[in-house]
Short mmCIF file of C-alpha atoms in Angstrom, two decimals:
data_model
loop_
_atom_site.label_atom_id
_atom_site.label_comp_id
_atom_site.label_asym_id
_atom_site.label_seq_id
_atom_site.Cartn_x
_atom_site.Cartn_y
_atom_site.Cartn_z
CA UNK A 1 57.93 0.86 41.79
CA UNK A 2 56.83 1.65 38.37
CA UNK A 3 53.58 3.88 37.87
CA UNK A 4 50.51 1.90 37.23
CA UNK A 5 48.83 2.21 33.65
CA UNK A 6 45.67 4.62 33.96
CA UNK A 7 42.56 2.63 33.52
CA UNK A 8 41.02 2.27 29.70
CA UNK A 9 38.27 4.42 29.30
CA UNK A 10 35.76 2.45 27.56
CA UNK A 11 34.15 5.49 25.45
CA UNK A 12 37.86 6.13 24.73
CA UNK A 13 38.34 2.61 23.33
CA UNK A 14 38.54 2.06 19.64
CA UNK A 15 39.38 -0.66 17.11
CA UNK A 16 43.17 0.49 16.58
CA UNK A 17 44.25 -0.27 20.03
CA UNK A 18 43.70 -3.60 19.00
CA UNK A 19 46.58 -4.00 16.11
CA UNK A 20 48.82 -1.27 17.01
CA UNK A 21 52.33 -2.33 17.07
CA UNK A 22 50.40 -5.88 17.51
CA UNK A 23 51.35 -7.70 14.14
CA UNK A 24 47.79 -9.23 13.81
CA UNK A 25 45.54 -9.89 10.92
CA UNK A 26 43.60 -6.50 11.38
CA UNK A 27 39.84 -6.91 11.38
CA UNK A 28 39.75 -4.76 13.99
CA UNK A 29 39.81 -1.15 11.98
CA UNK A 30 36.74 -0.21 9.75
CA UNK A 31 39.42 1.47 7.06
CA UNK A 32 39.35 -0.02 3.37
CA UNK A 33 42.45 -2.27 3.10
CA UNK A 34 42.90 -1.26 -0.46
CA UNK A 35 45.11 0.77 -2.08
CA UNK A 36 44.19 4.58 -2.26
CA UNK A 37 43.42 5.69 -5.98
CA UNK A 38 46.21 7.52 -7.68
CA UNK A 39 44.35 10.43 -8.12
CA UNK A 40 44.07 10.99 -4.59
CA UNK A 41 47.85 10.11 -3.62
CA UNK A 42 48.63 12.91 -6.02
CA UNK A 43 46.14 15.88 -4.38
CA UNK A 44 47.69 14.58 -1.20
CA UNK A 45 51.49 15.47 -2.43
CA UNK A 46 50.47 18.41 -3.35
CA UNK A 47 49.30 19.35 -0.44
CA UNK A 48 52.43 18.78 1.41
CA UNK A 49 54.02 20.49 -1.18
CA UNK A 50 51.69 23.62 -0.30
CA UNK A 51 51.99 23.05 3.19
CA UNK A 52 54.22 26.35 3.66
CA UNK A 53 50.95 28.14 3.36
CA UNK A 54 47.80 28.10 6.47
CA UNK A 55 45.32 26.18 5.11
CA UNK A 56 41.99 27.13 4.02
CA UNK A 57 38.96 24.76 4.06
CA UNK A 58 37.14 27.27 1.35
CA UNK A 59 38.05 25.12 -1.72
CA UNK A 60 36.85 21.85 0.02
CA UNK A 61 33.70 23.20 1.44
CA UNK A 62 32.39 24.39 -2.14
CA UNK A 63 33.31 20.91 -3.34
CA UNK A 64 31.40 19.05 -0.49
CA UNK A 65 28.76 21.34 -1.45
CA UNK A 66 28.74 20.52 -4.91
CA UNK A 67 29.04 16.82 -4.12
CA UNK A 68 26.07 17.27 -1.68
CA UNK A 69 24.18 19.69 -3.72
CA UNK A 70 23.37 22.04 -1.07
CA UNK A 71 24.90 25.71 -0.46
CA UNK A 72 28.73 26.13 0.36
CA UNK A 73 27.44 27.67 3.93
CA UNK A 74 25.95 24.78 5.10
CA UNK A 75 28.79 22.68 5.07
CA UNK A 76 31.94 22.84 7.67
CA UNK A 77 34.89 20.75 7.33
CA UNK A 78 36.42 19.05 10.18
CA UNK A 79 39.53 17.29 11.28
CA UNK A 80 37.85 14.28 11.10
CA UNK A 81 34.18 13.56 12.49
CA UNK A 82 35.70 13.35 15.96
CA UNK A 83 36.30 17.45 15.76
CA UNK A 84 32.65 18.01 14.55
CA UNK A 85 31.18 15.39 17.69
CA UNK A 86 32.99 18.04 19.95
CA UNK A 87 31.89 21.01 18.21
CA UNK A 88 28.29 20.23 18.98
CA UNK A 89 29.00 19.12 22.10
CA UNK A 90 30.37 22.49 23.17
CA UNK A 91 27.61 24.46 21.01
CA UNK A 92 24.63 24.71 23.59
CA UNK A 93 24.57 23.99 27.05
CA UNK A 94 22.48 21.12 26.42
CA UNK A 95 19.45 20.19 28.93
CA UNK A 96 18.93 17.06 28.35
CA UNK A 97 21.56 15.46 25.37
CA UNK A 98 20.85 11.60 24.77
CA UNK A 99 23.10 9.28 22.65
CA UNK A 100 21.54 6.09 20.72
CA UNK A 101 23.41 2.89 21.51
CA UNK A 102 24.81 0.42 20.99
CA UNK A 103 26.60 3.16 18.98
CA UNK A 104 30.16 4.79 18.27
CA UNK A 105 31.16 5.96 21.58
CA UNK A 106 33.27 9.20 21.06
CA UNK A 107 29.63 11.23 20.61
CA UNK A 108 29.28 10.59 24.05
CA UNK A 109 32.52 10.76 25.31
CA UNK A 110 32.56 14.22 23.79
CA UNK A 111 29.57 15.21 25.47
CA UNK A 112 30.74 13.97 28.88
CA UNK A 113 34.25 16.15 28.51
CA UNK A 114 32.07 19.43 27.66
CA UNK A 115 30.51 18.12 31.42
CA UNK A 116 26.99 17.28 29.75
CA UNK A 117 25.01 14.63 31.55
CA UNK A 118 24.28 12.05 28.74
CA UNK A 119 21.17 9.69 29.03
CA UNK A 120 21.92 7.06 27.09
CA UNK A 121 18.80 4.87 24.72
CA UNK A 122 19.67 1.32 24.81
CA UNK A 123 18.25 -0.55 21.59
CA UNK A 124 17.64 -4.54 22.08
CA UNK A 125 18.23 -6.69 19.77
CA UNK A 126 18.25 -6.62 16.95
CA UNK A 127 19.06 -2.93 17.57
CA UNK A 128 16.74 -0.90 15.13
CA UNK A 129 15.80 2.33 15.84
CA UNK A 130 12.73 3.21 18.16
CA UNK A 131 11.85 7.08 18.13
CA UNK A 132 9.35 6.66 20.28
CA UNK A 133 12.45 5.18 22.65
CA UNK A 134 13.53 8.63 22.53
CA UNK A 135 12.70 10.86 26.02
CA UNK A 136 10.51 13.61 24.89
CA UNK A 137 12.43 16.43 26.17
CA UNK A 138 15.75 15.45 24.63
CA UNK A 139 16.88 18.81 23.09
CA UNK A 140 20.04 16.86 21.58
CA UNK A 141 19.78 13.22 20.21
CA UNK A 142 22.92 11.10 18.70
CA UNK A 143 22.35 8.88 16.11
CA UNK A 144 24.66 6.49 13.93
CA UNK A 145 23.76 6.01 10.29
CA UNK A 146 24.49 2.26 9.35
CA UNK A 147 25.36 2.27 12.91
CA UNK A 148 28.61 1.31 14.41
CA UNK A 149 28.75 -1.48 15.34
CA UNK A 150 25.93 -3.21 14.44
CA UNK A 151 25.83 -2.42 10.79
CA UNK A 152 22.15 -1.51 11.09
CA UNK A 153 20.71 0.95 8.28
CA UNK A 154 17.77 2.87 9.89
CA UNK A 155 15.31 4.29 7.38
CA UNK A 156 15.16 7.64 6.36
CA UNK A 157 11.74 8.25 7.90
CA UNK A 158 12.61 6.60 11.26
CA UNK A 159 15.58 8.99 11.83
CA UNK A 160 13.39 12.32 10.35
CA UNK A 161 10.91 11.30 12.95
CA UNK A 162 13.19 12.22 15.92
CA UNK A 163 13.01 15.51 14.25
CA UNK A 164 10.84 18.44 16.16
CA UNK A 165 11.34 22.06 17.20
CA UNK A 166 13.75 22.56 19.83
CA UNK A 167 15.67 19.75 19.41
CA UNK A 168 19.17 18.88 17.44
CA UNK A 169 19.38 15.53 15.60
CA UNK A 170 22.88 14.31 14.72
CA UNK A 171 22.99 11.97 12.33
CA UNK A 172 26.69 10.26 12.24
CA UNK A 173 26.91 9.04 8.72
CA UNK A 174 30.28 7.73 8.93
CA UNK A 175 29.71 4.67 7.30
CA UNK A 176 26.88 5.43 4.65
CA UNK A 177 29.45 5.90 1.77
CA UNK A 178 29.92 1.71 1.84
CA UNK A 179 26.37 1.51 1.13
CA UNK A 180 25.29 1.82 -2.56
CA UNK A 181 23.42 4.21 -3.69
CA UNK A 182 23.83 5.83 0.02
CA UNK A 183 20.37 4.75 0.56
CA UNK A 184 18.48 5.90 3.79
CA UNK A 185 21.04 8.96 4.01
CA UNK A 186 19.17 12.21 5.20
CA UNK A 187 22.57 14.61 3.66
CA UNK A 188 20.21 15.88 1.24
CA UNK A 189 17.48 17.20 3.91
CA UNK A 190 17.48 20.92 4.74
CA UNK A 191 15.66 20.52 8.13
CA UNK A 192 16.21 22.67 10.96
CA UNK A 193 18.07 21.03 13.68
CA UNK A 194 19.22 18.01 11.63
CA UNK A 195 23.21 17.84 11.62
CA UNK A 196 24.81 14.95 9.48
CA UNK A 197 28.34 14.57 9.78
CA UNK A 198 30.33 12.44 7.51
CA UNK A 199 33.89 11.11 7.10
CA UNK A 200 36.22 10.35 4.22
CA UNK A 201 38.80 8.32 6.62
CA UNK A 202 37.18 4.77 5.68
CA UNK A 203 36.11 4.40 2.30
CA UNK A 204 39.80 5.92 1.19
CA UNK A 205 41.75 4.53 3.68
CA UNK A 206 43.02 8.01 4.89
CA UNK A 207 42.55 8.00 9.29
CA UNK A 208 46.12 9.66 9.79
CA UNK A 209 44.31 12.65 7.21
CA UNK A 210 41.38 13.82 9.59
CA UNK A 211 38.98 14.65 7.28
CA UNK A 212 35.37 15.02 8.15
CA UNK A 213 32.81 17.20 7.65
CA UNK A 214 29.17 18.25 8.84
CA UNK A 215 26.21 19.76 6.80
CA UNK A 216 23.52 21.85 8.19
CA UNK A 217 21.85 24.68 8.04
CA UNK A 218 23.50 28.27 7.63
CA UNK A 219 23.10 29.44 10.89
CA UNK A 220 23.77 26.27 13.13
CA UNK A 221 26.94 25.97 10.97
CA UNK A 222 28.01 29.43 11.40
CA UNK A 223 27.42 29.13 14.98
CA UNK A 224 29.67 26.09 15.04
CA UNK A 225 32.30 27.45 13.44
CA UNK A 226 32.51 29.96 15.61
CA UNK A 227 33.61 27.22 18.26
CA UNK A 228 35.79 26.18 15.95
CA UNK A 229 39.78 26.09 16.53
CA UNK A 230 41.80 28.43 13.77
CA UNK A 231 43.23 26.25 10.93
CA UNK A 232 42.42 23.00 12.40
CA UNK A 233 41.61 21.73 8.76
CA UNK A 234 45.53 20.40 7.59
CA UNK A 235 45.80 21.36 4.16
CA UNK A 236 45.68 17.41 3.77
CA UNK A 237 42.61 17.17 4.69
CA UNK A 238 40.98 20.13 2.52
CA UNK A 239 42.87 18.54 -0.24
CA UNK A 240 41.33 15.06 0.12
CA UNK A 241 37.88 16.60 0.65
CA UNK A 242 38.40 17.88 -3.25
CA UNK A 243 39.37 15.04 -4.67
CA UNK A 244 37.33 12.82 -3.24
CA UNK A 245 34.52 15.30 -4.25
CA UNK A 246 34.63 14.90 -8.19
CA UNK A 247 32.43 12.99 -10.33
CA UNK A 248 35.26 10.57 -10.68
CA UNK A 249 35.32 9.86 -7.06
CA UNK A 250 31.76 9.17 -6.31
CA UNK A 251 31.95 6.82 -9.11
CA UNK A 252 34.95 5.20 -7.59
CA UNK A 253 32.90 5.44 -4.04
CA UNK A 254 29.91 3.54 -5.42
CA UNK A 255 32.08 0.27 -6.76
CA UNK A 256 33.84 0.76 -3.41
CA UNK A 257 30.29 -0.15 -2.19
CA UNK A 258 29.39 -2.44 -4.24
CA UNK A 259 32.66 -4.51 -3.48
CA UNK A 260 32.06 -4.12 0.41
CA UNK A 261 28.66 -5.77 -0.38
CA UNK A 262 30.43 -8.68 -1.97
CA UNK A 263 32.71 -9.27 0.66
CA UNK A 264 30.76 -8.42 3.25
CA UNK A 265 28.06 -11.57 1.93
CA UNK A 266 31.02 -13.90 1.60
CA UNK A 267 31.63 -13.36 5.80
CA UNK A 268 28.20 -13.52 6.33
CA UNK A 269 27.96 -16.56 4.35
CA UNK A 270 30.30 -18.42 6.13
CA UNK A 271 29.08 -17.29 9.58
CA UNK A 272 25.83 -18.55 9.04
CA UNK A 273 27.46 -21.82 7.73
CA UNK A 274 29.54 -21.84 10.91
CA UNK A 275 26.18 -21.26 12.87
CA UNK A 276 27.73 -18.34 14.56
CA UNK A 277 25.26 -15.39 15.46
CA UNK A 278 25.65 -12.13 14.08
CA UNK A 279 23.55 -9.08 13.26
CA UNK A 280 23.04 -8.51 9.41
CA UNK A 281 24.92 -5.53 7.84
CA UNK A 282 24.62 -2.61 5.69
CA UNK A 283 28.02 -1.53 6.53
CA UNK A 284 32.01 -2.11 6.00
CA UNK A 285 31.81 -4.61 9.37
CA UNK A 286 29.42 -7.10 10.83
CA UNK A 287 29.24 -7.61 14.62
CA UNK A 288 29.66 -11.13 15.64
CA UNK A 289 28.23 -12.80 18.84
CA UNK A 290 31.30 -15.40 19.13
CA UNK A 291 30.68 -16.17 22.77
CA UNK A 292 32.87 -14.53 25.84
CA UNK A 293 36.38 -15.26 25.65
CA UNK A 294 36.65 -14.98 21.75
CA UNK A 295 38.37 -12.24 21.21
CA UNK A 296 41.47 -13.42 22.99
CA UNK A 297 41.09 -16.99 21.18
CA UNK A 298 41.33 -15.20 18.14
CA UNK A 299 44.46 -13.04 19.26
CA UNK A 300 46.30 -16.37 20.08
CA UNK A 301 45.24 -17.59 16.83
CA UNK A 302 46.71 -14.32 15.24
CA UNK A 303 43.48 -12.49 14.51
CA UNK A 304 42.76 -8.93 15.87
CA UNK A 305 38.97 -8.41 16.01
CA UNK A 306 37.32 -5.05 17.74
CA UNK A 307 36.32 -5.87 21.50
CA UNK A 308 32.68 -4.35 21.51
CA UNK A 309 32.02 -5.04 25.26
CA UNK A 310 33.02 -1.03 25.57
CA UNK A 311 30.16 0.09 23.24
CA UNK A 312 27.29 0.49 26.13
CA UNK A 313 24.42 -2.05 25.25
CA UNK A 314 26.82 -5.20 24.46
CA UNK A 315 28.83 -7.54 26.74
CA UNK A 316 31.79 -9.41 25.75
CA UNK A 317 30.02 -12.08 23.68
CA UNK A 318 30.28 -9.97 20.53
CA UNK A 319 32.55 -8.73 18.43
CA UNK A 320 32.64 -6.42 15.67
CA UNK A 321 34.81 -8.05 12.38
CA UNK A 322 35.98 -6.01 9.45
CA UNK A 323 34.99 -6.37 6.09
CA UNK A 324 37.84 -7.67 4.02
CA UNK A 325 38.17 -9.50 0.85
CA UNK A 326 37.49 -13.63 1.23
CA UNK A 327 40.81 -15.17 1.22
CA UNK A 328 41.36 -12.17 4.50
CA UNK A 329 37.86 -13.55 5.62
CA UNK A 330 38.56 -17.23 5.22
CA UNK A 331 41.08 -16.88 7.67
CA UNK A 332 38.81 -15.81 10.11
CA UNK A 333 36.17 -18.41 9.67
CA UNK A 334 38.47 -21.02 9.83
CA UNK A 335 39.79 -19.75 13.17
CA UNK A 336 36.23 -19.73 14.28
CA UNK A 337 35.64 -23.15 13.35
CA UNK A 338 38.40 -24.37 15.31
CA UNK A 339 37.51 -25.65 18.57
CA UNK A 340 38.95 -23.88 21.34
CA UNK A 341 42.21 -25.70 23.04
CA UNK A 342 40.91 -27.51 27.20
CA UNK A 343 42.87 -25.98 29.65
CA UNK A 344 45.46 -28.21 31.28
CA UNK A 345 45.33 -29.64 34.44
CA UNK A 346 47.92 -26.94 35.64
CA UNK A 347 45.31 -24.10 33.91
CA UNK A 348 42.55 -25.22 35.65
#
């Protein structure tokens, strides 16, 4: 008798489950569908070309810096933002660490594995930050920044305000490259105990790259690289950090934004034609209360949309749909608009 399949671990559940190896129309995976820009194709040959070498993260971290304006030893590149969620997870034996949801799950998941006890903060509806939700004695709170997957952008202030002595505030700004003029981003604050980490794997399109990075201050990053694993910045990944670092690249990054908003109005648009519920975004996704059983309607129809009954806070009335360009979007709509098929008499 054949082994049974281990049980899905729903912090452990993300959107490219959904489409791998599935041949569905992927709105599952928050990754721009575009084609990378030819300047960064060519740093990323020649970093396989230089891949006889270890890599060093020294040449991206002084461009991150520069990007960010802010000294070269405040920044740490990752392998991804997933690497920097478990470096702070390992960093402090944490007392009391609490995780904002609904949120992006691997935070906590991260936490759990370094055997931390994680209260969660459930937000209702429409899910905006509370600070005052926040316990008190939380020495380490999680925070997304526009949020996955709601697509809510918390101001500035409200996310400073979870800021006091003692505590850490990570700020997961994953997703605040899609929104123009990165508005409501805290990168630029020097505060003590405020961590932002950031990722370059959706506005470029580059998740099999793993490159991510945090900023903070001197010390909490050299404390955190201390936990960190020799060379696990691929000389891929230091490479795209550079490029995508240049004056030419945030200007590419801001009509990236620009077009998300444009696309992301057209779905919205025709959801609110369609009547269908969803939360209004700020980021490169828009999570959809379809009503239960949509997501597998939508499979059958040939449409891969993220689940989000695993994010803690949701059930399995919502979904979380990818921005894409209209005619991708269209397709979706329609398939919403389409009544779903009465079981048979042999179903029921």
């Amino acid at each position: 008798m054949a082994d049974e399949a281990p049980p899905v671990d729903p912090l452990r559940h993300h959107g490219d489950a959904e489409v791998r190896g599935s041949g569905l129309l992927d709105l599952a995976v928050n990754v721009h569908d575009g084609p990378r820009p030819a300047w960064l194709d060519t740093a990323l040959h020649a970093a396989v070309d230089a891949s006889g070498a270890y890599p060093s993260p020294t040449e991206a971290e002084a461009a991150l810096a520069r990007r960010h304006d802010r000294p070269a030893e405040e920044v740490l590149a990752t392998a991804g933002a997933a690497e920097a969620f478990s470096l702070v997870a390992r960093w402090r034996a944490w007392r009391r660490p609490v995780v904002v949801h609904p949120q992006f799950t691997e935070p906590h998941a991260a936490l759990e594995q370094a055997g931390h006890d994680v209260t969660p903060v459930l937000l209702p509806e429409p899910f905006v930050l509370d600070p005052a939700a926040v316990p008190d004695d939380a020495d380490l709170v999680v925070l997304g920044n526009p949020t996955n997957p709601t697509g809510v952008l918390h101001p500035a202030e409200a996310v400073q305000a979870l800021l006091r002595p003692g505590r850490v505030v990570l700020v997961d700004e994953a997703f605040m490259d899609a929104v123009p003029g990165e508005t409501a981003s805290v990168a630029g604050l020097r505060a003590p105990g405020l961590v932002v980490v950031r990722s370059l794997t959706k506005h470029w399109g580059v998740p099999g790259v793993r490159a991510g990075y945090l900023l903070a201050s001197r010390r909490s990053v050299a404390a955190l690289r201390r936990g960190q694993v020799p060379w696990s910045v691929a000389t891929t990944a230091a490479a795209a950090m550079t490029a995508c670092s240049t004056p030419a690249a945030v200007a590419e990054g801001a009509r990236r934004a620009r077009e998300v908003v444009a696309h992301r109005e057209h779905l919205e648009r025709g959801l609110a034609d369609l009547g269908v519920d969803h939360v209004t975004s700020a980021a490169s996704f828009v999570l959809v209360r379809a009503g239960r059983g949509a997501h597998e309607r939508l499979r059958e129809r040939g449409i891969a949309v993220r689940r989000a009954d695993t994010f803690p806070g949701l059930d399995d009335a919502w979904v979380r749909v990818a921005v894409r360009a209209p005619a991708v979007s269209d397709r979706l709509l329609a398939a919403l608009a389409t009544p779903a098929t009465p079981p048979t008499a042999v179903e029921r």
